[in-house]
Amino acid sequence: MLRTFTFEYEGSFMPIDLIHSFKLQSANIEFIHAVFRHALTSLLNGLQSVRNLTLKIGSPHLEKVWLWDNPLKFSNLRHLQLLMFIWDEYVDKILYSVSFLRATPFIEKLEVHFCGASGLWLAEVGPCRKDFGQCKYNYLKDIWIAGFKAARGQLEFLMHVVENAPALEVLLVEIGEYPPFRSRLYGATGPPTEKAKKIARTRLSMILPQNVKFDVTD
């Protein structure tokens, strides 16, 4: 009987090398802060056999990396849960995190949770997905996006994934803070939740096949 195990790590960024751990099925990793590209390279070098990966970066340093030319891939990865705390200085670089997905050719379920940064609400900064080219996620069936605030980077990220996921069955977008909490930054009126919901529904409905189960909640 094959025994499998889960690897867990929480702390500052450090290279992780479990390349010979063929029984590794799941990994839960939390970096307090890390250069996003360095974290991805480290995981590709050390966790190629993992099937389920939860990666949380408390302070990701996102860079303008246009092309991902690393030949290494997460060839066994099926479920990715990515949690990122986006500081205001990186609001215009959210789309660059798509480089992670380019290394997951067989992914079936994707969860992306955006945390923090009030500057994300309706932010119109950053590049467009057309600048990145296509990358097919032929096995991706289920997408859950939380902490969506209709920033251009978030919307372009999501539309890039949807347009390249021909097998998609379910798409859930949750508007607002993640984890949920009451913010006083917008006073009595609150954040522009309804406008963000309208943007998500309108833009995504234009590209989603009718058979996809689609919902936007707050």
Short mmCIF file of C-alpha atoms in Angstrom, two decimals:
data_model
loop_
_atom_site.label_atom_id
_atom_site.label_comp_id
_atom_site.label_asym_id
_atom_site.label_seq_id
_atom_site.Cartn_x
_atom_site.Cartn_y
_atom_site.Cartn_z
CA MET A 1 0.00 0.00 0.00
CA LEU A 2 1.46 3.33 -1.11
CA ARG A 3 1.66 5.84 1.72
CA THR A 4 1.53 9.52 0.85
CA PHE A 5 2.23 12.60 2.94
CA THR A 6 1.63 16.35 3.07
CA PHE A 7 4.46 18.87 3.33
CA GLU A 8 3.85 22.05 5.36
CA TYR A 9 6.03 25.12 5.76
CA GLU A 10 5.47 28.61 7.20
CA GLY A 11 8.12 31.29 7.44
CA SER A 12 10.51 33.40 5.39
CA PHE A 13 11.25 32.40 1.82
CA MET A 14 13.73 29.58 1.42
CA PRO A 15 14.42 27.08 -1.38
CA ILE A 16 12.40 23.89 -1.01
CA ASP A 17 13.85 20.68 -2.41
CA LEU A 18 11.67 17.58 -2.23
CA ILE A 19 12.33 16.49 -5.79
CA HIS A 20 12.88 12.86 -4.76
CA SER A 21 9.78 12.65 -2.55
CA PHE A 22 7.60 10.72 -4.98
CA LYS A 23 5.00 10.00 -2.28
CA LEU A 24 4.34 13.70 -1.75
CA GLN A 25 0.74 14.44 -2.75
CA SER A 26 -0.02 17.77 -1.07
CA ALA A 27 1.90 20.84 0.07
CA ASN A 28 0.78 23.80 2.18
CA ILE A 29 3.33 26.60 2.01
CA GLU A 30 3.19 30.10 3.48
CA PHE A 31 5.97 32.57 2.76
CA ILE A 32 5.88 35.73 4.84
CA HIS A 33 7.35 37.59 1.88
CA ALA A 34 8.96 36.48 -1.37
CA VAL A 35 9.80 37.56 -4.89
CA PHE A 36 7.02 35.82 -6.81
CA ARG A 37 9.35 34.58 -9.55
CA HIS A 38 11.81 33.16 -7.03
CA ALA A 39 9.04 31.34 -5.17
CA LEU A 40 7.76 29.80 -8.40
CA THR A 41 11.23 28.70 -9.49
CA SER A 42 11.92 27.14 -6.09
CA LEU A 43 8.66 25.18 -6.10
CA LEU A 44 9.21 23.97 -9.66
CA ASN A 45 12.67 22.73 -8.73
CA GLY A 46 11.59 21.06 -5.51
CA LEU A 47 7.92 20.03 -5.73
CA GLN A 48 7.37 18.66 -9.23
CA SER A 49 5.43 15.61 -8.02
CA VAL A 50 2.84 17.47 -5.91
CA ARG A 51 -0.84 17.12 -6.90
CA ASN A 52 -2.42 19.63 -4.50
CA LEU A 53 -0.65 22.89 -3.69
CA THR A 54 -1.68 25.71 -1.37
CA LEU A 55 0.67 28.69 -1.63
CA LYS A 56 0.21 31.79 0.49
CA ILE A 57 2.52 34.77 0.10
CA GLY A 58 2.01 37.48 2.69
CA SER A 59 3.95 40.07 0.72
CA PRO A 60 4.60 38.96 -2.87
CA HIS A 61 7.07 41.02 -4.88
CA LEU A 62 5.58 40.90 -8.37
CA GLU A 63 7.85 41.65 -11.30
CA LYS A 64 7.31 42.53 -14.94
CA VAL A 65 8.12 39.10 -16.35
CA TRP A 66 6.48 38.93 -19.77
CA LEU A 67 7.44 35.43 -20.84
CA TRP A 68 7.86 32.24 -18.83
CA ASP A 69 10.56 30.19 -20.56
CA ASN A 70 11.35 27.72 -17.76
CA PRO A 71 11.03 24.19 -19.22
CA LEU A 72 10.03 22.78 -15.81
CA LYS A 73 6.32 22.16 -15.25
CA PHE A 74 4.07 20.98 -12.43
CA SER A 75 3.15 17.93 -14.50
CA ASN A 76 1.19 16.30 -11.65
CA LEU A 77 -0.50 19.38 -10.19
CA ARG A 78 -4.30 19.19 -10.33
CA HIS A 79 -5.44 21.63 -7.62
CA LEU A 80 -3.84 25.02 -6.97
CA GLN A 81 -4.89 27.37 -4.19
CA LEU A 82 -3.03 30.68 -4.43
CA LEU A 83 -3.40 33.34 -1.72
CA MET A 84 -1.69 36.70 -2.22
CA PHE A 85 -1.72 39.87 -0.14
CA ILE A 86 -1.51 42.64 -2.75
CA TRP A 87 0.04 45.88 -1.54
CA ASP A 88 -0.87 49.11 -3.33
CA GLU A 89 2.53 49.29 -5.04
CA TYR A 90 1.83 46.01 -6.86
CA VAL A 91 -1.75 46.66 -7.96
CA ASP A 92 -0.53 47.31 -11.51
CA LYS A 93 1.40 44.01 -11.63
CA ILE A 94 -1.27 41.45 -10.69
CA LEU A 95 -1.46 40.04 -14.21
CA TYR A 96 2.19 38.95 -14.03
CA SER A 97 1.17 36.24 -11.58
CA VAL A 98 -0.28 34.38 -14.57
CA SER A 99 3.26 33.07 -15.07
CA PHE A 100 2.45 30.53 -12.34
CA LEU A 101 -0.42 29.09 -14.35
CA ARG A 102 1.76 28.67 -17.41
CA ALA A 103 3.63 26.01 -15.43
CA THR A 104 0.45 24.01 -14.64
CA PRO A 105 -0.59 22.32 -17.91
CA PHE A 106 -2.86 19.72 -16.25
CA ILE A 107 -4.53 21.82 -13.59
CA GLU A 108 -8.20 20.96 -12.96
CA LYS A 109 -9.19 23.25 -10.09
CA LEU A 110 -7.95 26.79 -9.44
CA GLU A 111 -8.56 28.99 -6.40
CA VAL A 112 -7.09 32.49 -6.21
CA HIS A 113 -7.67 34.62 -3.12
CA PHE A 114 -6.66 38.28 -3.30
CA CYS A 115 -6.17 39.93 0.10
CA GLY A 116 -5.65 43.53 1.21
CA ALA A 117 -4.97 46.73 -0.74
CA SER A 118 -7.94 49.07 -0.78
CA GLY A 119 -6.34 50.45 -3.94
CA LEU A 120 -7.53 47.35 -5.79
CA TRP A 121 -11.10 48.66 -6.04
CA LEU A 122 -11.76 49.49 -9.73
CA ALA A 123 -8.05 50.20 -10.29
CA GLU A 124 -7.39 50.95 -13.97
CA VAL A 125 -3.67 50.28 -14.05
CA GLY A 126 -1.51 47.52 -15.45
CA PRO A 127 -1.11 45.62 -18.74
CA CYS A 128 -3.73 43.76 -20.77
CA ARG A 129 -3.90 40.00 -21.25
CA LYS A 130 -3.34 40.30 -25.02
CA ASP A 131 0.24 41.32 -24.27
CA PHE A 132 0.89 37.88 -22.76
CA GLY A 133 -0.31 35.58 -25.53
CA GLN A 134 -2.32 32.41 -25.11
CA CYS A 135 -1.64 29.41 -22.89
CA LYS A 136 -4.23 26.63 -22.87
CA TYR A 137 -5.47 25.06 -19.64
CA ASN A 138 -7.26 22.18 -21.32
CA TYR A 139 -8.14 20.31 -18.13
CA LEU A 140 -9.27 23.24 -15.98
CA LYS A 141 -12.90 22.75 -14.91
CA ASP A 142 -13.40 24.73 -11.70
CA ILE A 143 -12.37 28.31 -10.86
CA TRP A 144 -12.99 30.21 -7.63
CA ILE A 145 -11.80 33.80 -7.30
CA ALA A 146 -12.15 35.55 -3.92
CA GLY A 147 -11.32 39.13 -2.97
CA PHE A 148 -12.28 40.40 -6.43
CA LYS A 149 -12.44 44.21 -6.58
CA ALA A 150 -12.62 44.70 -10.35
CA ALA A 151 -9.05 45.94 -10.67
CA ARG A 152 -7.83 45.70 -14.25
CA GLY A 153 -5.16 43.20 -13.24
CA GLN A 154 -7.71 40.94 -11.55
CA LEU A 155 -10.14 41.15 -14.47
CA GLU A 156 -7.47 40.57 -17.11
CA PHE A 157 -6.06 37.65 -15.10
CA LEU A 158 -9.49 36.04 -14.84
CA MET A 159 -10.43 36.64 -18.47
CA HIS A 160 -7.10 35.20 -19.62
CA VAL A 161 -7.77 32.00 -17.69
CA VAL A 162 -11.40 31.71 -18.82
CA GLU A 163 -10.57 32.28 -22.48
CA ASN A 164 -7.98 29.51 -22.35
CA ALA A 165 -10.01 26.92 -20.41
CA PRO A 166 -12.16 25.07 -22.98
CA ALA A 167 -13.30 22.43 -20.44
CA LEU A 168 -14.48 24.96 -17.83
CA GLU A 169 -17.63 23.93 -15.95
CA VAL A 170 -17.84 26.20 -12.88
CA LEU A 171 -16.79 29.81 -12.25
CA LEU A 172 -17.42 31.54 -8.91
CA VAL A 173 -16.35 35.14 -8.28
CA GLU A 174 -16.62 36.60 -4.78
CA ILE A 175 -16.59 40.40 -4.53
CA GLY A 176 -15.05 42.27 -1.61
CA GLU A 177 -12.48 41.75 1.10
CA TYR A 178 -10.88 38.37 1.68
CA PRO A 179 -11.10 37.28 4.42
CA PRO A 180 -14.35 39.26 4.86
CA PHE A 181 -14.20 42.22 7.24
CA ARG A 182 -15.81 45.62 7.66
CA SER A 183 -13.72 48.46 6.28
CA ARG A 184 -14.20 52.06 7.38
CA LEU A 185 -12.27 53.51 4.45
CA TYR A 186 -15.44 54.17 2.46
CA GLY A 187 -17.55 55.53 5.30
CA ALA A 188 -21.29 54.92 5.39
CA THR A 189 -21.53 54.25 1.65
CA GLY A 190 -19.15 51.31 1.77
CA PRO A 191 -16.88 50.12 -1.06
CA PRO A 192 -18.13 50.04 -4.70
CA THR A 193 -19.30 46.44 -4.42
CA GLU A 194 -22.24 46.71 -6.82
CA LYS A 195 -20.14 48.32 -9.54
CA ALA A 196 -17.52 45.60 -9.18
CA LYS A 197 -20.24 42.94 -9.43
CA LYS A 198 -21.63 44.55 -12.58
CA ILE A 199 -18.19 44.67 -14.19
CA ALA A 200 -17.56 41.00 -13.40
CA ARG A 201 -20.95 39.86 -14.69
CA THR A 202 -20.86 41.98 -17.84
CA ARG A 203 -17.30 41.25 -18.95
CA LEU A 204 -17.27 37.55 -18.11
CA SER A 205 -20.71 36.84 -19.58
CA MET A 206 -19.37 38.03 -22.93
CA ILE A 207 -16.78 35.25 -23.13
CA LEU A 208 -18.26 32.40 -21.09
CA PRO A 209 -19.93 29.45 -22.86
CA GLN A 210 -23.59 29.06 -21.89
CA ASN A 211 -23.00 25.66 -20.30
CA VAL A 212 -20.67 27.08 -17.62
CA LYS A 213 -22.20 27.48 -14.15
CA PHE A 214 -21.38 31.12 -13.36
CA ASP A 215 -22.09 33.16 -10.24
CA VAL A 216 -20.93 36.46 -8.75
CA THR A 217 -21.50 36.95 -5.02
CA ASP A 218 -20.47 39.35 -2.27
#
